[in-house]
PDB file of C-alpha atoms in Angstrom:
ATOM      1  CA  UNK A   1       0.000   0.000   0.000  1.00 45.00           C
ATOM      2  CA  UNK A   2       1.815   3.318  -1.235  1.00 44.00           C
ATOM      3  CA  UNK A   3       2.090   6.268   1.504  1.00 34.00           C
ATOM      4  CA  UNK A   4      -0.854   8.341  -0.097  1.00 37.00           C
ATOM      5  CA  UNK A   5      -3.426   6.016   0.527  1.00 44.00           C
ATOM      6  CA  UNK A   6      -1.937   5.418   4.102  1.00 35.00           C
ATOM      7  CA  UNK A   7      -2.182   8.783   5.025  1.00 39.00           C
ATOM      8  CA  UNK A   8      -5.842   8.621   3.479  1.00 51.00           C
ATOM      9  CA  UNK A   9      -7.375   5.701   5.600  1.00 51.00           C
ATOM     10  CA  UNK A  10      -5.292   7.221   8.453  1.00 43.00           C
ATOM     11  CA  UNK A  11      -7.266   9.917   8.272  1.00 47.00           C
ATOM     12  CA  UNK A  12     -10.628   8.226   7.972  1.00 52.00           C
ATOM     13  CA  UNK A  13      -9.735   6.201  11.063  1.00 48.00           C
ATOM     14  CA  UNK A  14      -8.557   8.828  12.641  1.00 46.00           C
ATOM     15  CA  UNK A  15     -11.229  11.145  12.489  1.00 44.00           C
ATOM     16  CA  UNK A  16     -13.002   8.617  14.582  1.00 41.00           C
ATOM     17  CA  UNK A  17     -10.577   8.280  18.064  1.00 37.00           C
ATOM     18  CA  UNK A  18     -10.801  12.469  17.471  1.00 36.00           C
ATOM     19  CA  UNK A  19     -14.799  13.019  17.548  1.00 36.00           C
ATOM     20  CA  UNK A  20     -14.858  12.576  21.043  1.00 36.00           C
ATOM     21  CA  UNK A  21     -12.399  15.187  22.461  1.00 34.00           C
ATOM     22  CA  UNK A  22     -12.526  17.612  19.636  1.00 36.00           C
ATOM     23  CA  UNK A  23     -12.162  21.598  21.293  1.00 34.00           C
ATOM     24  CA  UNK A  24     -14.750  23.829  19.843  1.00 35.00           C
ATOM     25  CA  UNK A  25     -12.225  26.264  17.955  1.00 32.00           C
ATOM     26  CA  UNK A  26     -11.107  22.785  15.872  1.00 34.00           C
ATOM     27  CA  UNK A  27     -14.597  22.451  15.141  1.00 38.00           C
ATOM     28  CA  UNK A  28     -15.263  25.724  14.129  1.00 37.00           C
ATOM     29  CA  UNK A  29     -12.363  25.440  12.171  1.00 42.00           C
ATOM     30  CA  UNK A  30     -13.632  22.035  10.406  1.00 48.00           C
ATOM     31  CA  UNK A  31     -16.709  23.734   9.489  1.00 51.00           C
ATOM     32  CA  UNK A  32     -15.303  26.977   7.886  1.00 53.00           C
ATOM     33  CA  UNK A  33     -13.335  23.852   5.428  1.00 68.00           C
ATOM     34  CA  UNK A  34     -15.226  23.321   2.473  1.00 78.00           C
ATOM     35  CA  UNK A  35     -15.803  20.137   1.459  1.00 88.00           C
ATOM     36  CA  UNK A  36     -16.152  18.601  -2.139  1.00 93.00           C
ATOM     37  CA  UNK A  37     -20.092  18.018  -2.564  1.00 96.00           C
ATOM     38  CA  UNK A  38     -21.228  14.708  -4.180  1.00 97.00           C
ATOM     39  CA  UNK A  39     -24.629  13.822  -5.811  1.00 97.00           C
ATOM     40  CA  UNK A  40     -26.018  10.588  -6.767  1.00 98.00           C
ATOM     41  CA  UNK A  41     -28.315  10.094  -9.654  1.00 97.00           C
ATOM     42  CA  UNK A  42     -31.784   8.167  -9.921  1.00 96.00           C
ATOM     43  CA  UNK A  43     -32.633   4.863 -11.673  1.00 95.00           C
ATOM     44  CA  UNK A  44     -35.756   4.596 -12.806  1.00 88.00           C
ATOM     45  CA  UNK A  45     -38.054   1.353 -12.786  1.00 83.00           C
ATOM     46  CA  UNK A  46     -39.754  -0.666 -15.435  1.00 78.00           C
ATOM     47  CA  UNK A  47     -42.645   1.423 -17.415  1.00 77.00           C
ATOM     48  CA  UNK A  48     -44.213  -1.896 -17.911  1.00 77.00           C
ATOM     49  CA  UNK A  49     -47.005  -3.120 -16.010  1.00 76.00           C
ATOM     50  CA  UNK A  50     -50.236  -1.467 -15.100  1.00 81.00           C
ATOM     51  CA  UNK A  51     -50.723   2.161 -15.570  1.00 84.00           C
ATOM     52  CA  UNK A  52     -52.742   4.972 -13.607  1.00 86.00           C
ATOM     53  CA  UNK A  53     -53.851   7.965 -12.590  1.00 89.00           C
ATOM     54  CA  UNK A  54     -52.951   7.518  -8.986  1.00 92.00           C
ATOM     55  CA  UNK A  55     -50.821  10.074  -7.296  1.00 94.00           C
ATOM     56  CA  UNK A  56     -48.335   9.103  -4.729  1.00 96.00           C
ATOM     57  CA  UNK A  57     -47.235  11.138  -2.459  1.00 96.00           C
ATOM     58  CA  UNK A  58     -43.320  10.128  -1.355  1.00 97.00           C
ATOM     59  CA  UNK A  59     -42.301  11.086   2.544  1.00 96.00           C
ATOM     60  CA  UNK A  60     -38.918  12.034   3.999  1.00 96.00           C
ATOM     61  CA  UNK A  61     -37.707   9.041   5.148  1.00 97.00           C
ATOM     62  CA  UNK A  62     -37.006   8.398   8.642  1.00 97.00           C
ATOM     63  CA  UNK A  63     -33.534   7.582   9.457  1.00 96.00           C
ATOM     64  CA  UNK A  64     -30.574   7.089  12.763  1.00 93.00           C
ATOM     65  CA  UNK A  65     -29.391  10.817  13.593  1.00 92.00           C
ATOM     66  CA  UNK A  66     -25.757   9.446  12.630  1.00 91.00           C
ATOM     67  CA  UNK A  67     -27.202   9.417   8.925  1.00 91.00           C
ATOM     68  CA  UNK A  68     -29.652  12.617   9.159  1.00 94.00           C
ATOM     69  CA  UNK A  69     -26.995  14.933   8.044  1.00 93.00           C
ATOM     70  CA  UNK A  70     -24.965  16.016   4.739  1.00 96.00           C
ATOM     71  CA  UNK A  71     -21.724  14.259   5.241  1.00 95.00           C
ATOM     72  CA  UNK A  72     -20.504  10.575   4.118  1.00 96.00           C
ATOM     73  CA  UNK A  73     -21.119   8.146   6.827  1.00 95.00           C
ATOM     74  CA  UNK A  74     -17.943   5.868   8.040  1.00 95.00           C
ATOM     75  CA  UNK A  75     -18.034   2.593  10.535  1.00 91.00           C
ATOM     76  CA  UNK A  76     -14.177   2.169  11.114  1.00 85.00           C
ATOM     77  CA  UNK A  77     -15.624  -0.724  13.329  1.00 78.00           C
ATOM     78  CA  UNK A  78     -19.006  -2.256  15.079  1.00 75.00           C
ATOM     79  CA  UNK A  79     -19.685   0.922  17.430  1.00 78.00           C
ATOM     80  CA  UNK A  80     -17.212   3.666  16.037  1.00 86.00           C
ATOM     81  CA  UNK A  81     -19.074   6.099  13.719  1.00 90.00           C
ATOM     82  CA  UNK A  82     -16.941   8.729  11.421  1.00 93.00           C
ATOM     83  CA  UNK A  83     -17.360  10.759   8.633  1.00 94.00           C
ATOM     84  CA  UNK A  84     -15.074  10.902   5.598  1.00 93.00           C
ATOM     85  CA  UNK A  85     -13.222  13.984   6.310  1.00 91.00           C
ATOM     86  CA  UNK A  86     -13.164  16.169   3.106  1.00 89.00           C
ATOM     87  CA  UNK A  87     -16.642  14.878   1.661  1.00 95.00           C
ATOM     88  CA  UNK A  88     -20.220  15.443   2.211  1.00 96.00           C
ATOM     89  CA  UNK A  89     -23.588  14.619  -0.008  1.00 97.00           C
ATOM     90  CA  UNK A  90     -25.436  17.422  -1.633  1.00 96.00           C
ATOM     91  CA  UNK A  91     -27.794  17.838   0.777  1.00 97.00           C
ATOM     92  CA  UNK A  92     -29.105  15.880   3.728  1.00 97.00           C
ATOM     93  CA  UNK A  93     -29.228  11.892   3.567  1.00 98.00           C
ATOM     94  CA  UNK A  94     -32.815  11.739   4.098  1.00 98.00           C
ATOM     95  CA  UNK A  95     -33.902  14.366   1.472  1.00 97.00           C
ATOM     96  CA  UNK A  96     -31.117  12.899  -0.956  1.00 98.00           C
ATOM     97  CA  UNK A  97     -33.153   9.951  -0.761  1.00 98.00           C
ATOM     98  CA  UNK A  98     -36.767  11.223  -0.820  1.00 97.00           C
ATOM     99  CA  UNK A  99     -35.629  13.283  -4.139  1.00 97.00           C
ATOM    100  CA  UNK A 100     -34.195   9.972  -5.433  1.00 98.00           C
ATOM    101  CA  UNK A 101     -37.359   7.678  -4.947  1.00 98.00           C
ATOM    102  CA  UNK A 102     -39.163  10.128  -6.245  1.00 96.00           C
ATOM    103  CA  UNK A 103     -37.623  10.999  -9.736  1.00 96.00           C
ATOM    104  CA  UNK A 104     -36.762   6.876 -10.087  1.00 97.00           C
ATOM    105  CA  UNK A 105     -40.469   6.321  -9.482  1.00 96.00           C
ATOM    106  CA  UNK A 106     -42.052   9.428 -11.469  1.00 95.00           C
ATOM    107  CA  UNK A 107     -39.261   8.001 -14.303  1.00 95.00           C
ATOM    108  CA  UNK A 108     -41.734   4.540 -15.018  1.00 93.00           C
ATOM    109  CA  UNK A 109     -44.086   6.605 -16.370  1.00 93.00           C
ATOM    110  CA  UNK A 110     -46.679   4.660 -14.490  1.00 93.00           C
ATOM    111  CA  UNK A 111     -48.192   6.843 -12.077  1.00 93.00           C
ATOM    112  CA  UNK A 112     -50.035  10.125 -12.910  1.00 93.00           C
ATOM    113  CA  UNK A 113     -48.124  12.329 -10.498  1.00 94.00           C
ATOM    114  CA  UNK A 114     -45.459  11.471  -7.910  1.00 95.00           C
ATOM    115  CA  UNK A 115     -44.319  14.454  -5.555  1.00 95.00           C
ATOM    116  CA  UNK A 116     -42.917  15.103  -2.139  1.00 92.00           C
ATOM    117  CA  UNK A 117     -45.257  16.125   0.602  1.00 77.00           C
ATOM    118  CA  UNK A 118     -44.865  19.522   0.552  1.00 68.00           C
ATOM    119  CA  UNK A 119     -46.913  20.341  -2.839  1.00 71.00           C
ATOM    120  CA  UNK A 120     -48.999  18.353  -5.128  1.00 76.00           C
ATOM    121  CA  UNK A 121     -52.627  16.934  -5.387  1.00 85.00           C
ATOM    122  CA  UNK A 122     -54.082  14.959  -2.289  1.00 87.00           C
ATOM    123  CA  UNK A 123     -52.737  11.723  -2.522  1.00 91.00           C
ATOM    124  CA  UNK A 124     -54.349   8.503  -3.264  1.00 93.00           C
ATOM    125  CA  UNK A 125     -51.166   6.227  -1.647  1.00 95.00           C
ATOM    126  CA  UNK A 126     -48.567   7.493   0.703  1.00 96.00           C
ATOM    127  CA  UNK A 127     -44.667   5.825   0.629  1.00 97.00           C
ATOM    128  CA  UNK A 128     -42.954   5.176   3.409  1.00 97.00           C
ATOM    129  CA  UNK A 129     -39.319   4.800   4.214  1.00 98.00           C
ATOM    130  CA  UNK A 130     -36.840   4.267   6.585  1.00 98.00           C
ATOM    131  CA  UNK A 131     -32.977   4.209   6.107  1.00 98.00           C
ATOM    132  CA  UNK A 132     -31.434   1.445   7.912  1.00 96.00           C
ATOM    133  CA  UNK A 133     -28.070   1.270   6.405  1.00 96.00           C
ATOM    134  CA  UNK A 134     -26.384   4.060   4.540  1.00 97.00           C
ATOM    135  CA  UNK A 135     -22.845   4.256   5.356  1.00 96.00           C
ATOM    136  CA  UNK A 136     -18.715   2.909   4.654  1.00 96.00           C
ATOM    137  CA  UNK A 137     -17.521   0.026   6.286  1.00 94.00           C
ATOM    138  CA  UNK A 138     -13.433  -0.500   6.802  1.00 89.00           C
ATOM    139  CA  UNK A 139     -12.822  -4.061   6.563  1.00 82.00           C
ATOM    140  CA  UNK A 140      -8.932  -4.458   6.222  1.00 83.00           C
ATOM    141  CA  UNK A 141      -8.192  -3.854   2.879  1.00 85.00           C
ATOM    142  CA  UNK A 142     -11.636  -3.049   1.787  1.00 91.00           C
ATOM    143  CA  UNK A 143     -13.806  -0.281   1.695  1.00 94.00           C
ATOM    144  CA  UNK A 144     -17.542  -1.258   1.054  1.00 96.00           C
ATOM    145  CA  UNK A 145     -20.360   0.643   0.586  1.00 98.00           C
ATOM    146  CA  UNK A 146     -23.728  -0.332   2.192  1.00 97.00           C
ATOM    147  CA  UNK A 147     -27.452   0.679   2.039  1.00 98.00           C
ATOM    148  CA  UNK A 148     -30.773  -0.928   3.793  1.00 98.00           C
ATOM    149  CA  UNK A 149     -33.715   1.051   3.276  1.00 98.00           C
ATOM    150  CA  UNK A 150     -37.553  -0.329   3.759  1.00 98.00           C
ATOM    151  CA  UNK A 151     -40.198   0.864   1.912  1.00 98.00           C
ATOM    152  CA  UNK A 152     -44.585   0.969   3.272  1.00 98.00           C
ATOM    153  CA  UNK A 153     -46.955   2.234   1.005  1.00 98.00           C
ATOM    154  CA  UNK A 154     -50.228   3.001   2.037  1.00 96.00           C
ATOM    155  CA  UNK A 155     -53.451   3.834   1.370  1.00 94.00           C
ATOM    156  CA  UNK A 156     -53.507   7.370   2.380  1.00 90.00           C
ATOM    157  CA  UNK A 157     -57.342   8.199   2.681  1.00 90.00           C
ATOM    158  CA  UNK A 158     -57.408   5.608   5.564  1.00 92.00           C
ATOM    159  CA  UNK A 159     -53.608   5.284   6.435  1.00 92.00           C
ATOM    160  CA  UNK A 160     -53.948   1.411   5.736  1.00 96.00           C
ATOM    161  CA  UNK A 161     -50.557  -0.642   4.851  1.00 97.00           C
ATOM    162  CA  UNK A 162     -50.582  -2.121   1.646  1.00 97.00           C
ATOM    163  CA  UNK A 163     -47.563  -3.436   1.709  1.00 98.00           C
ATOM    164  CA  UNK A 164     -44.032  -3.176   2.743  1.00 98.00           C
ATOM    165  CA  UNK A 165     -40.770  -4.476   1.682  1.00 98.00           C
ATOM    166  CA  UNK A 166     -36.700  -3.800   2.367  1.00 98.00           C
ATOM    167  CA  UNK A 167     -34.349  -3.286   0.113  1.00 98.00           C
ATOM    168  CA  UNK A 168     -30.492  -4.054   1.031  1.00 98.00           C
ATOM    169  CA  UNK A 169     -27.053  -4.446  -1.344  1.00 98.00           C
ATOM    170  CA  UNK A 170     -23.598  -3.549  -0.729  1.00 97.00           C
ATOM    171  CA  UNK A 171     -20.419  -2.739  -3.154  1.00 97.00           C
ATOM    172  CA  UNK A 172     -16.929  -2.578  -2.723  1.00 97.00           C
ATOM    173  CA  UNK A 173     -14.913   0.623  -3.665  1.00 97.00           C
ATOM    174  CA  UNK A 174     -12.190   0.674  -5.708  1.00 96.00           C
ATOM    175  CA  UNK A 175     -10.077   2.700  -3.307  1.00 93.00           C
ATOM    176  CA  UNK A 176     -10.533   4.731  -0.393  1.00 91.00           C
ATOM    177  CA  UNK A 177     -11.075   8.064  -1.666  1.00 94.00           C
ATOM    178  CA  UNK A 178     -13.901  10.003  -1.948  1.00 96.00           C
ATOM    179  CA  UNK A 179     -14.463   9.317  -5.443  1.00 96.00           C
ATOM    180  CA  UNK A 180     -14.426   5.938  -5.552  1.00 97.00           C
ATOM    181  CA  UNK A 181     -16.539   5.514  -2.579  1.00 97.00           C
ATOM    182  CA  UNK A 182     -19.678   7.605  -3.871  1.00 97.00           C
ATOM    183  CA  UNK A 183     -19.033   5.505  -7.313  1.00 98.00           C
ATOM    184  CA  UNK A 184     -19.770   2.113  -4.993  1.00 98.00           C
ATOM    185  CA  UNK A 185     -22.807   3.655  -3.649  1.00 98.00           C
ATOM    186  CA  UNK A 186     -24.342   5.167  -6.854  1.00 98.00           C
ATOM    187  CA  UNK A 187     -23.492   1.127  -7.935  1.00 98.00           C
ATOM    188  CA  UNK A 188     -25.594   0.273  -5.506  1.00 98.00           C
ATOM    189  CA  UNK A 189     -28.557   2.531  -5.953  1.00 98.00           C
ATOM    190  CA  UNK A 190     -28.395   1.331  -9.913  1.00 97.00           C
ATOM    191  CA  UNK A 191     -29.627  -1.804  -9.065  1.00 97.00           C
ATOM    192  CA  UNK A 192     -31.708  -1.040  -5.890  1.00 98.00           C
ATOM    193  CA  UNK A 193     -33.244   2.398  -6.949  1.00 97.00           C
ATOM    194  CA  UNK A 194     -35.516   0.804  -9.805  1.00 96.00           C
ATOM    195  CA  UNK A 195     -36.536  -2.547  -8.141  1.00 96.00           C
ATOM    196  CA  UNK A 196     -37.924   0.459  -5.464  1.00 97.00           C
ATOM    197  CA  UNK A 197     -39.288   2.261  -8.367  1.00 96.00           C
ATOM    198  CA  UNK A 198     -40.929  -1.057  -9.878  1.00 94.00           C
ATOM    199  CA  UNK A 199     -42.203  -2.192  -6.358  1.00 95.00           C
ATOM    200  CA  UNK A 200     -43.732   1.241  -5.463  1.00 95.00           C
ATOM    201  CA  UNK A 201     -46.164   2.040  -8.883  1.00 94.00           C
ATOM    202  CA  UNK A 202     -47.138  -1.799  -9.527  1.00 90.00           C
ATOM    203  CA  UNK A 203     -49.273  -0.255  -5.865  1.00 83.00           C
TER     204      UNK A 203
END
């Protein structure tokens, strides 16, 4: 392993043994750094199957406060939680996701109108989701990507489940840098992103 990528994972790991005794003019400093922003794009599902009028009306998801923030999620180990140090998403995890699910979903071309909650016609079904998993495990040599997320849609004029389902993968990164690491998860969300999409208008 060549001294760049050393000095890399050392400062993943380290960033971990320093969250607890960190002064407040370090983190004052640490958030006056900016940080490269990273995006991940949607996948739609299959516009085959039954089409509708329905609208669906797509939630924030609910999630772990580690994972309700901007910044790249790390697990150096069972109980340590990090963040990659010079990274974050382009906006918060949960609203990431909600835009995601709801362009992937909208993209089958199967439902008449899919939306956040914040505008849009009253729904006919309400989705549901929950982020289990969305982070960077350091196992050795490898860094892999995973995501969990579980999906309930319901009937929305009487809040009745329809169904519900999870959704799970993981993907090793090429390296450890920043990069390469969003690349894993965006690999993930390819394949996971349109069996959502499928799962959610096929109501």
């Amino acid at each position: 392993m060549d001294t760049l990528t050393l000095t890399r994972r050392a400062a993943i790991l380290g960033a971990a043994a320093s969250l607890g005794g960190c002064s407040a003019l370090s983190s004052i400093n640490a958030a006056a750094t900016p940080l490269d922003t990273y995006d991940l794009s949607p996948a739609a599902g299959s516009g085959a199957g039954r089409r509708s009028g329905r609208t669906l009306l797509v939630a924030v998801p609910n999630a772990p406060a580690s994972v309700t923030s901007d910044r790249i999620m790390v697990k150096p180990g069972a109980a340590a939680v990090t963040y990659l140090p010079d990274a974050r998403w382009s906006d918060e995890l949960p609203l990431l996701v909600q835009s995601l699910l709801v362009r992937s979903i909208a993209g089958t071309g199967r439902m008449g109108y899919v939306g956040p909650n914040e505008a849009g016609p009253v729904p006919d079904l309400a989705l549901l989701s929950r982020i289990d998993a969305f982070h960077v495990e350091i196992a050795g040599e490898r860094v892999v990507a995973k995501v969990d997320i579980s999906l309930t849609l319901l009937r929305d004029r009487d809040q009745s489940v329809i169904k519900t389902a999870i959704f799970g993968s993981e993907a090793a990164a090429v390296d450890d840098t920043p990069t390469a690491i969003v690349a894993a998860f965006q690999a993930i969300l390819d394949g996971l992103l349109p069996e959502m999409a499928s799962w959610a208008a096929a109501g």
